[in-house]
Coordinates of C-alpha atoms in Angstrom, one line a residue:
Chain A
X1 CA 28.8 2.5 -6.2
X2 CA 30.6 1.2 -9.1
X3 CA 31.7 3.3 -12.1
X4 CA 29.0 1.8 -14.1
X5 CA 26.5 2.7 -11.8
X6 CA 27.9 6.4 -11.9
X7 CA 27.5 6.5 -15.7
X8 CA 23.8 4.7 -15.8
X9 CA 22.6 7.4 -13.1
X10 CA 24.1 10.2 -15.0
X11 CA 22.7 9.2 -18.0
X12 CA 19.0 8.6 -16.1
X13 CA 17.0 12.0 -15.8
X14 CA 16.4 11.4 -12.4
X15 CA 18.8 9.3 -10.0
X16 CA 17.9 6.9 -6.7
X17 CA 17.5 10.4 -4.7
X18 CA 14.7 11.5 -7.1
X19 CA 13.2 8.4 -8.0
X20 CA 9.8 9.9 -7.4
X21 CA 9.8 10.4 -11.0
X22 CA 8.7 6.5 -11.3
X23 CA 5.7 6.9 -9.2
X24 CA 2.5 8.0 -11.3
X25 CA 0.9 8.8 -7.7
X26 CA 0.7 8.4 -4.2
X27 CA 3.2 6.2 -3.0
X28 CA 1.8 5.9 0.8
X29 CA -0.8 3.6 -0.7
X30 CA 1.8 1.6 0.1
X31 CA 0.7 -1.5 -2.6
X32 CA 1.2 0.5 -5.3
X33 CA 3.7 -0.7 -7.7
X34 CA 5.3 0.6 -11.0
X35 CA 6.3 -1.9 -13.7
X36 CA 9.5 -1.0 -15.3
X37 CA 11.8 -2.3 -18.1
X38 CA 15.0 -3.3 -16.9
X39 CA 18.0 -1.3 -19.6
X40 CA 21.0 -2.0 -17.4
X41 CA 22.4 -4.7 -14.5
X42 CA 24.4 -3.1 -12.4
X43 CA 26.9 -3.7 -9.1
X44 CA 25.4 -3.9 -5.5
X45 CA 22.3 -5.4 -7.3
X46 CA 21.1 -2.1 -8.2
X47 CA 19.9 -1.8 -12.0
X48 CA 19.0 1.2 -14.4
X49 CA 15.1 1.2 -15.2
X50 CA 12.4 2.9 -17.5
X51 CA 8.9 3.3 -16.6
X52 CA 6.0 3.6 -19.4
X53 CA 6.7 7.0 -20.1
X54 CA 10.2 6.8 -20.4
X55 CA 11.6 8.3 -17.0
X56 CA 14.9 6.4 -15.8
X57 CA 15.9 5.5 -12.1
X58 CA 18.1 3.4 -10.5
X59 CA 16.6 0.8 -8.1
X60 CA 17.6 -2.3 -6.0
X61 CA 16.9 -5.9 -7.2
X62 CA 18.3 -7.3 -4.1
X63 CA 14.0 -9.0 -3.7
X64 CA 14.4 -9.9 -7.9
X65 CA 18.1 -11.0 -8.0
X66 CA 16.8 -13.3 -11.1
X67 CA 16.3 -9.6 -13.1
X68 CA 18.0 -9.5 -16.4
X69 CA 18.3 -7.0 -19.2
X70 CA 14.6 -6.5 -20.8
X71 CA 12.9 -8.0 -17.3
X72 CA 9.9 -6.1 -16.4
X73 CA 10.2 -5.5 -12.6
X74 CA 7.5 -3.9 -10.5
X75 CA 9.0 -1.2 -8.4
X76 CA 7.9 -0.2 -4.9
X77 CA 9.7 2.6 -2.9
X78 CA 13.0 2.6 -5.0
X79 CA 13.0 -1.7 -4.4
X80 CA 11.8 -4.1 -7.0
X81 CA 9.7 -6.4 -5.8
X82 CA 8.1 -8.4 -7.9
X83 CA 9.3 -9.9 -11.8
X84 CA 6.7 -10.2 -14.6
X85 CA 6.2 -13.7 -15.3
X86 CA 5.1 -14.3 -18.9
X87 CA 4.2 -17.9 -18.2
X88 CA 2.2 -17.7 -15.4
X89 CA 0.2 -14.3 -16.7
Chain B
X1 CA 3.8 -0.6 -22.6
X2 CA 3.5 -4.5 -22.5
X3 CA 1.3 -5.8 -19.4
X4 CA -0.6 -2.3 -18.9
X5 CA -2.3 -1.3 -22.2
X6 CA -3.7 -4.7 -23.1
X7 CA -5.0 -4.4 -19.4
X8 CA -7.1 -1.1 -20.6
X9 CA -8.6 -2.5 -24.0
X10 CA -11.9 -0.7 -24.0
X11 CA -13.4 -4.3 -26.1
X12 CA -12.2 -6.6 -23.7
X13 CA -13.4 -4.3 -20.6
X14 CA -16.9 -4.2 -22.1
X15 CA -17.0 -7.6 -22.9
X16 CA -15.7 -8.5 -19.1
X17 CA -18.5 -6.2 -17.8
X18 CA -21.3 -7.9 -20.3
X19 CA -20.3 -11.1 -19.4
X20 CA -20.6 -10.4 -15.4
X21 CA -23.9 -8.9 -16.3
X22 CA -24.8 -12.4 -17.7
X23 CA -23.6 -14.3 -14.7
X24 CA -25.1 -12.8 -12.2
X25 CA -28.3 -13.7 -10.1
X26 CA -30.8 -10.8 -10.5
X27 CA -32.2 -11.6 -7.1
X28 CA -29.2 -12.0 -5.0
X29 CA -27.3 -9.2 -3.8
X30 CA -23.2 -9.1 -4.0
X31 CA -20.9 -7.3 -1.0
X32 CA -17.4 -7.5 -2.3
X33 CA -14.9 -5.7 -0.1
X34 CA -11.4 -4.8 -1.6
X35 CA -8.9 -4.6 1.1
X36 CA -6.4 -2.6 -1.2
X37 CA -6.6 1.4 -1.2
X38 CA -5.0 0.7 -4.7
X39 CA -7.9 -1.0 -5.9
X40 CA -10.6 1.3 -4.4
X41 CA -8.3 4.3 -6.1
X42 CA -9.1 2.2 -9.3
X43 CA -12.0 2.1 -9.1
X44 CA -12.9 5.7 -8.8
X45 CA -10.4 6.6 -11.3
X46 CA -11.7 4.3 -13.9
X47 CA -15.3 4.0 -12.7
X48 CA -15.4 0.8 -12.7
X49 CA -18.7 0.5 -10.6
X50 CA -20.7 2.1 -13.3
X51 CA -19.7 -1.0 -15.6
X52 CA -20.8 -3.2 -12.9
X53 CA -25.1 -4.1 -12.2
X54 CA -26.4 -2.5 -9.3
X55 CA -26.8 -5.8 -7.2
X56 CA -23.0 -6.0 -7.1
X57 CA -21.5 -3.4 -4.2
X58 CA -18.5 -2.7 -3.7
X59 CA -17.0 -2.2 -0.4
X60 CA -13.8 -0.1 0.7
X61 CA -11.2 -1.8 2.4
X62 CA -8.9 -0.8 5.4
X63 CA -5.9 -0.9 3.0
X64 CA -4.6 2.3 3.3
X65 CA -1.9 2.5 5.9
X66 CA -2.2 6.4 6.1
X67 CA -5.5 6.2 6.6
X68 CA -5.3 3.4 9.7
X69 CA -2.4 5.1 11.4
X70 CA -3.5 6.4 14.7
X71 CA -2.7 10.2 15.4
X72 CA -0.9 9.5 18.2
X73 CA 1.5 7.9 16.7
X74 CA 2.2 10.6 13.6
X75 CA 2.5 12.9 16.9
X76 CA 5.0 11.0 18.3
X77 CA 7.0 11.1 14.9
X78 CA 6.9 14.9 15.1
X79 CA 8.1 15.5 18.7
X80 CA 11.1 13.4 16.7
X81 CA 11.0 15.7 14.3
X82 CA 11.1 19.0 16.1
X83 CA 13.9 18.5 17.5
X84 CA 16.8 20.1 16.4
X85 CA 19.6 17.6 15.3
X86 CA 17.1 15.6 13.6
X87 CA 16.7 15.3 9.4
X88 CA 12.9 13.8 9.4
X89 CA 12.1 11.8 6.3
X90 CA 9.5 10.4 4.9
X91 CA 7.0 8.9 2.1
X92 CA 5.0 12.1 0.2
X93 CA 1.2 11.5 1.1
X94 CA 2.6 11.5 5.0
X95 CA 3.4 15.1 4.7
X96 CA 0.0 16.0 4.5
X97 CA -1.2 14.1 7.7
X98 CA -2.1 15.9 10.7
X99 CA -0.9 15.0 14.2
X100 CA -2.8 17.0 17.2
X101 CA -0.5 20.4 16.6
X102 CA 0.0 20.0 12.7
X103 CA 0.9 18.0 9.6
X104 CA 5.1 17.0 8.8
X105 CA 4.7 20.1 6.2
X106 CA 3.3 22.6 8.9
X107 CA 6.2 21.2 11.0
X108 CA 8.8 22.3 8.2
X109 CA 7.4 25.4 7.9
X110 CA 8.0 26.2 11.8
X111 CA 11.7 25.4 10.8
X112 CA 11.8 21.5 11.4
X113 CA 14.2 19.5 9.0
X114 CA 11.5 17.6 7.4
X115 CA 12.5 16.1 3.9
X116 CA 10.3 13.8 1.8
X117 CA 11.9 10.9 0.3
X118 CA 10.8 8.1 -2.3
X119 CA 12.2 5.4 -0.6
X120 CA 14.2 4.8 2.8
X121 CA 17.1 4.5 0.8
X122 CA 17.2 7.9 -0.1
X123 CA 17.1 8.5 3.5
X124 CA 19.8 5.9 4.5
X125 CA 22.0 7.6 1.9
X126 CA 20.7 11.9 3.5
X127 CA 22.5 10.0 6.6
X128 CA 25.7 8.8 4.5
X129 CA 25.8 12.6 3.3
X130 CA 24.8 14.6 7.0
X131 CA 27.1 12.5 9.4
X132 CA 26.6 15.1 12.1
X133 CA 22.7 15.0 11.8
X134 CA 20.2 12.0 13.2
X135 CA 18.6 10.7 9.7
X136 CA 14.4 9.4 11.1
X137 CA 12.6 7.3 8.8
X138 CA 8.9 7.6 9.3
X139 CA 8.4 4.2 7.9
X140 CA 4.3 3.3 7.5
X141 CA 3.1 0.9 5.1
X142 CA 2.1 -2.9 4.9
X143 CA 3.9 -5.6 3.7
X144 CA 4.4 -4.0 0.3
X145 CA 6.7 -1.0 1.9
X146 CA 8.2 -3.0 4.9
X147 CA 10.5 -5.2 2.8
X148 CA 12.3 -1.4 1.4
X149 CA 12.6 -0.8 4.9
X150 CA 14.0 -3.9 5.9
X151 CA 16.7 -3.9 3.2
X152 CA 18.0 -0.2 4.7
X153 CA 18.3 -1.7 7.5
X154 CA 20.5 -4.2 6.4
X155 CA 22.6 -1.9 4.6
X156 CA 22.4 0.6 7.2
X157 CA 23.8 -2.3 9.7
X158 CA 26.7 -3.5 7.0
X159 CA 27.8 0.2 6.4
X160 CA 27.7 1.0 10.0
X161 CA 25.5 3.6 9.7
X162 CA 24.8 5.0 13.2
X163 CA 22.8 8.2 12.4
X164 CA 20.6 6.7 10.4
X165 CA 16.9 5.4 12.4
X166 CA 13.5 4.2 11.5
X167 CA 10.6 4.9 12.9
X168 CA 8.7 2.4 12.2
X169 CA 4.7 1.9 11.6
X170 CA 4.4 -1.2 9.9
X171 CA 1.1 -3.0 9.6
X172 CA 0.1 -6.3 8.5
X173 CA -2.4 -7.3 6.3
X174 CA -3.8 -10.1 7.3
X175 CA -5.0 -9.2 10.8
X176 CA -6.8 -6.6 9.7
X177 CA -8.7 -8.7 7.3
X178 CA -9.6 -10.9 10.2
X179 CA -10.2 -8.4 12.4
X180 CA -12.9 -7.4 9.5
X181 CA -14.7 -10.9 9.5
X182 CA -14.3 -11.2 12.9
X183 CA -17.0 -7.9 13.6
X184 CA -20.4 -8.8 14.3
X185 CA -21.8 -6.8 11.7
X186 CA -19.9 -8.1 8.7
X187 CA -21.3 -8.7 5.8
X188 CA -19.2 -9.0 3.2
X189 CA -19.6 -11.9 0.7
X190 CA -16.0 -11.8 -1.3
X191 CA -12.8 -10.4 -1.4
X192 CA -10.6 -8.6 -3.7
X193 CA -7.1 -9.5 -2.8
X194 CA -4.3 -6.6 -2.3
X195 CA -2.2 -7.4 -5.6
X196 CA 1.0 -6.0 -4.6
X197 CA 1.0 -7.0 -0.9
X198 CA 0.7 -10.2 -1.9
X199 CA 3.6 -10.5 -4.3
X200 CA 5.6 -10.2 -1.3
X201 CA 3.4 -12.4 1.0
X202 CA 2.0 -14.8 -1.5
X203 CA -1.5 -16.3 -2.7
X204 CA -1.3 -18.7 0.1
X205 CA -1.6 -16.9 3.4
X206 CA -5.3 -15.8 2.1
X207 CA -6.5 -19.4 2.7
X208 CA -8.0 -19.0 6.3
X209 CA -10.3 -16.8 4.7
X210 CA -11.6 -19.5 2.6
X211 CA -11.2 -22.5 5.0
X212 CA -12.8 -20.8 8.0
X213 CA -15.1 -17.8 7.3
X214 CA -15.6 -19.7 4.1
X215 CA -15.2 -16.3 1.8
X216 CA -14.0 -16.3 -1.7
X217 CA -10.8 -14.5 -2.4
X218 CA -9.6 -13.4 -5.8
X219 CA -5.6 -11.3 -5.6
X220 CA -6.0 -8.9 -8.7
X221 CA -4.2 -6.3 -10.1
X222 CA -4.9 -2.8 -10.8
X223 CA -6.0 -2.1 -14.0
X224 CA -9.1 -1.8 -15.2
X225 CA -9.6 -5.0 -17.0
X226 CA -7.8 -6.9 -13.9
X227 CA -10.4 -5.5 -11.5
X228 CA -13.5 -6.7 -13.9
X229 CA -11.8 -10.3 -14.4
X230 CA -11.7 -10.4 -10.5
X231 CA -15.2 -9.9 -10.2
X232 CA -16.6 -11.8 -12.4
X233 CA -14.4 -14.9 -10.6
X234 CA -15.8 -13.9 -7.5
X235 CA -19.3 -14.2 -8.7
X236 CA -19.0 -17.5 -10.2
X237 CA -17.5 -18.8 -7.1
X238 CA -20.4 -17.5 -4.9
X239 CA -22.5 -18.3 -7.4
X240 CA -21.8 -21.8 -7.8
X241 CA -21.2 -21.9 -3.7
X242 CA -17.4 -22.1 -4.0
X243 CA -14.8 -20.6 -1.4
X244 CA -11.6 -20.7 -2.4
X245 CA -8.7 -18.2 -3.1
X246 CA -7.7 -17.7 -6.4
X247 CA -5.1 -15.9 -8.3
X248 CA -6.2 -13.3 -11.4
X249 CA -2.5 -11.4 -10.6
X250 CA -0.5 -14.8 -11.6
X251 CA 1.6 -12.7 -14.0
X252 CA 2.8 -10.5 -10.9
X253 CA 2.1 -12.9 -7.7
X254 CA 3.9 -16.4 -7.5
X255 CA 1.7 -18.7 -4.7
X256 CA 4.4 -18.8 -2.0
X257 CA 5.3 -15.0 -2.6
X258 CA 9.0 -13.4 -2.6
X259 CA 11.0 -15.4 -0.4
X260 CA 14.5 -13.4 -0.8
X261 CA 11.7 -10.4 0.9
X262 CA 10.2 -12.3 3.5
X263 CA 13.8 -13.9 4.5
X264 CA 14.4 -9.7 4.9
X265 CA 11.2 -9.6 6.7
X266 CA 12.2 -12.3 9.1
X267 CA 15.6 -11.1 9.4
X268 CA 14.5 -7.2 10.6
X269 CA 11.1 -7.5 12.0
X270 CA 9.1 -9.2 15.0
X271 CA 5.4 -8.7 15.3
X272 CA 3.5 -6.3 18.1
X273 CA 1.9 -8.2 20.3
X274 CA -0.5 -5.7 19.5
X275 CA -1.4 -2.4 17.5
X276 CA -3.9 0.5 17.0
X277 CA -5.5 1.0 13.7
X278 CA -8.1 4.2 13.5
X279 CA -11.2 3.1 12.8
X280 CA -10.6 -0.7 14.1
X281 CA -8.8 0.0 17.5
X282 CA -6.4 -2.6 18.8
X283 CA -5.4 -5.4 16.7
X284 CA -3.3 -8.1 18.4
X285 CA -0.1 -9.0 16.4
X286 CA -1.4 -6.6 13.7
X287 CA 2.3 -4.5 13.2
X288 CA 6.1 -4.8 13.0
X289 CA 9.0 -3.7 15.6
X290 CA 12.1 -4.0 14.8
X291 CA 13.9 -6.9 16.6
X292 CA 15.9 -6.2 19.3
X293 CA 19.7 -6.9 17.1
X294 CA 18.6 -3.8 15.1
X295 CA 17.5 -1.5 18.4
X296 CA 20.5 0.1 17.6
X297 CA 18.6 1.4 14.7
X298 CA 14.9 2.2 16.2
X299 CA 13.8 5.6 16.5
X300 CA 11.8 4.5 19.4
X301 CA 14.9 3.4 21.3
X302 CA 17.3 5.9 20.5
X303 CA 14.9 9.2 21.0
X304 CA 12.7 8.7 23.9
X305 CA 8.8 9.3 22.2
X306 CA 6.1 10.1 24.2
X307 CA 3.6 7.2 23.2
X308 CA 0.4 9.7 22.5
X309 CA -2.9 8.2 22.8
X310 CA -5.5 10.4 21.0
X311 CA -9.1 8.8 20.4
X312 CA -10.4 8.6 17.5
X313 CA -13.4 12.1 17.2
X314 CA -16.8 9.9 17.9
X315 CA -18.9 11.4 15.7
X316 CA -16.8 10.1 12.4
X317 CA -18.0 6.5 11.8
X318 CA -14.5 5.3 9.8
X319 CA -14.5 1.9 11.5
X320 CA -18.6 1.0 10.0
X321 CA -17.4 2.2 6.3
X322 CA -14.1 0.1 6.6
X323 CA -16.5 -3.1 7.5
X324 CA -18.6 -2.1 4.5
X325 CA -21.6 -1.6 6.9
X326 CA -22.1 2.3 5.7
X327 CA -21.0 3.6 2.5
X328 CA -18.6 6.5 3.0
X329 CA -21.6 9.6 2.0
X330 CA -23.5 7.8 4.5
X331 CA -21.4 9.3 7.7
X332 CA -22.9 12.2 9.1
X333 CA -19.4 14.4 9.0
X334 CA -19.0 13.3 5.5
X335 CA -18.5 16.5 2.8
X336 CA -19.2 18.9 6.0
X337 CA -16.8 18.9 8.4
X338 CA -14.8 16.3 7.0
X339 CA -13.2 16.9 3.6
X340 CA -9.5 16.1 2.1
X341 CA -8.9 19.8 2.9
X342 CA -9.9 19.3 6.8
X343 CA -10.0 15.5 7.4
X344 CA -11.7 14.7 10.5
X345 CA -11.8 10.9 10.4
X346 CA -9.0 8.7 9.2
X347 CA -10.4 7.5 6.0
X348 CA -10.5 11.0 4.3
X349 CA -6.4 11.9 5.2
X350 CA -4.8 10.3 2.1
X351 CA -6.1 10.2 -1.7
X352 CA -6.4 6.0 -1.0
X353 CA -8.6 6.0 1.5
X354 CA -12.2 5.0 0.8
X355 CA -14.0 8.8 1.5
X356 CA -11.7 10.6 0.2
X357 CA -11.2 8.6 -3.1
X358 CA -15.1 8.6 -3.0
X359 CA -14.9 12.8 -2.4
X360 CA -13.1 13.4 -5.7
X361 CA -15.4 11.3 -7.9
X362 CA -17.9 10.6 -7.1
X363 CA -18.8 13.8 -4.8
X364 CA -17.3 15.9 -7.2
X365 CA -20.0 14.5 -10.1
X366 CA -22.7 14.4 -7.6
X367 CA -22.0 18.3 -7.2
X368 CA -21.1 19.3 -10.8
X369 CA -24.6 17.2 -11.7
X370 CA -26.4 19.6 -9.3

């Protein structure tokens, strides 16, 4: 994990370990998804993320590689999976 | 926050509902099905089918891969579990789901190393940290979950991770669904598209459903406002004799789907030649394996399991309320000897599935009504 990845968990309430924070319910639904803001990119396509209610996690964008700063991403099990697309909402 | 609340705007709800009120044939009656537990949870929580006229019925879907995971297999998982070198992880609502001698929780209380984790990366990383333990994955989930699953594999495989396995339940989608039409006493009119399944999958594979059965299919999201739009495109499709699949989720779901995830997919995963879901049986090519490069890595491989079979209790009648033939109050176990407390039949394990989500509202009004 890079340094900055270090400093963007420690600064998020809850790191990758305790992402369940993100999750407003049961994540065995398995289709659920949690749109996020994107704060920070990070190394080893990981980036620092905020939900609606303001709880941070880190999660992988390895599926959204396209993410940038201010992206919403929809998160599923710690992995983003999906970008918002303004032009095609 | 931006693409949720203007997705809950009490105006634009009613005037959704209103205008589906206006559209529709008094005389004809509507069976949508929604294959997603995510929508049917929506539906409850927002009570959406109070907005909706009483010729349009709403039928609960098999998309809750707790709820179609046969008990067999969660027992095999826990022989995994119980023994004593092994960490067993997995997703929260799978603690609570029995196997013959007890749930994953009842297991941990017995002394079993059973951790829940929000994603499989958590658990790749409990492996990183416990080098002399065996890290299990008890991966379930469709093609939502299996694409997290597929990328701790890879990583597991590039950091050389050898303590680290999955156990791995994943379903597919689209089987089911055809599994569904295929029944003899189908009667569904329209469906309501899984929303975050199919930003992985795509819009596109849906199209059989169109072309052959000849079924509309809108992919929606989740909120309340998404649902109602859905709807109301389904109607004027069968209303004006249309099948076709269309896509109210565009914001979310690109046509062709997520193709660095399905690449993953391809990379990690073969299909079962066949698999059992409770309350449909055996579906051919309805599940993921992992492929043989990454047996190094499969649960199934590296502990031997000892492949229960337990049938599905005859008296529950899960497999006629996932083909919308019965609605869930309509079993005869339902609210008696099976509750979320004490599920009998598969639909009532986890808060998705269709009689359980229909247990806490609309059971739970029914009774405070009384």
């Amino acid at each position: 994990m890079s340094e900055g990845a270090k400093e963007g968990s420690s600064k998020a309430p809850s790191q990758v370990g305790e992402s369940h924070s993100l999750a407003p319910r049961c994540v065995t639904c398995q289709d659920e998804a949690v749109p996020v803001t994107v704060l920070e990119l990070h190394a080893d396509a990981q980036a620092l993320v905020e939900n609606g209610s303001g709880q941070r996690a880190l999660v992988a964008i390895d599926f959204t590689p396209e993410a940038r700063v201010g992206d919403i991403l929809l998160v599923h099990s710690g992995v983003a999976i999906a970008r918002l697309d303004e032009e095609r909402s | 926050m931006k693409y949720v609340d203007e997705f809950r705007d009490p105006a634009l709800i009613r005037k959704t509902a209103d205008e589906i009120a206006r559209v529709i044939e008094r005389d004809r009656h509507y069976r949508i099905m929604e294959v997603c537990g995510g929508h049917t949870f929506s539906i409850y929580r927002f009570g959406l089918q109070r907005l909706l006229p009483e010729n349009i019925e709403l039928v609960h879907g098999p998309g809750c891969p707790v709820c179609v995971l046969p008990m067999g297999r969660m027992d095999d998982g826990l022989a995994i579990a119980a023994r004593p070198e092994v960490i067993f992880t997995a997703f929260g609502d799978v603690m609570r789901v029995p196997g013959r001698r007890g749930t994953p929780l009842e297991m941990r209380a017995k002394g079993a190393d059973v951790r829940m984790v929000y994603s499989p990366l958590d658990a790749l990383k409990l492996a990183t940290e416990n080098p002399d333990r065996q890290v299990v994955f008890f991966a379930i989930g469709f093609e939502t979950t299996a694409p997290s699953t597929a990328l701790t594999l890879l990583r597991a495989r590039s950091l050389n991770v050898d303590n680290f396995s999955v156990f791995c339940n994943h379903v597919l989608i689209l089987p089911a669904i055809r599994a569904i039409l295929d029944s003899p006493d189908m009667r569904i009119d329209g469906f309501i598209g899984p929303g975050h399944v199919s930003t992985v999958i795509g819009a596109r594979p849906y199209e059989f459903i169109a072309r052959e059965y000849g079924k509309p299919v809108v992919i929606s999201g989740f909120e309340p406002l998404d649902l109602l739009q859905s709807i109301l495109m389904l109607i004027k499709q069968l209303n004006q004799g249309r099948a076709e699949v269309e896509n109210q989720y565009a914001r979310v779901v690109p046509w062709d789907g997520n193709r660095p995830a399905l690449r993953a997919l391809a990379e990690v995963f073969a299909v079962r030649p066949f698999f059992e879901w409770r309350g449909l049986g055996f579906i051919s090519q309805s599940a993921l394996r992992l492929r043989d490069e990454f047996a190094a890595w499969d649960a199934e491989t590296r502990f031997s399991v000892p492949g229960v079979r337990v049938t599905d209790p005859k008296a529950a009648q899960c497999g006629e309320v996932l083909k919308g033939v019965l609605p869930p109050n309509r079993c005869k176990l339902f609210g008696r000897e099976c509750t979320p407390e004490h599920p009998v039949g598969a639909l009532m394990v986890s808060s998705e599935g269709a009689c359980a989500a229909y247990y806490h509202y609309v059971h739970a009004m029914v009774t405070a009504g009384d």
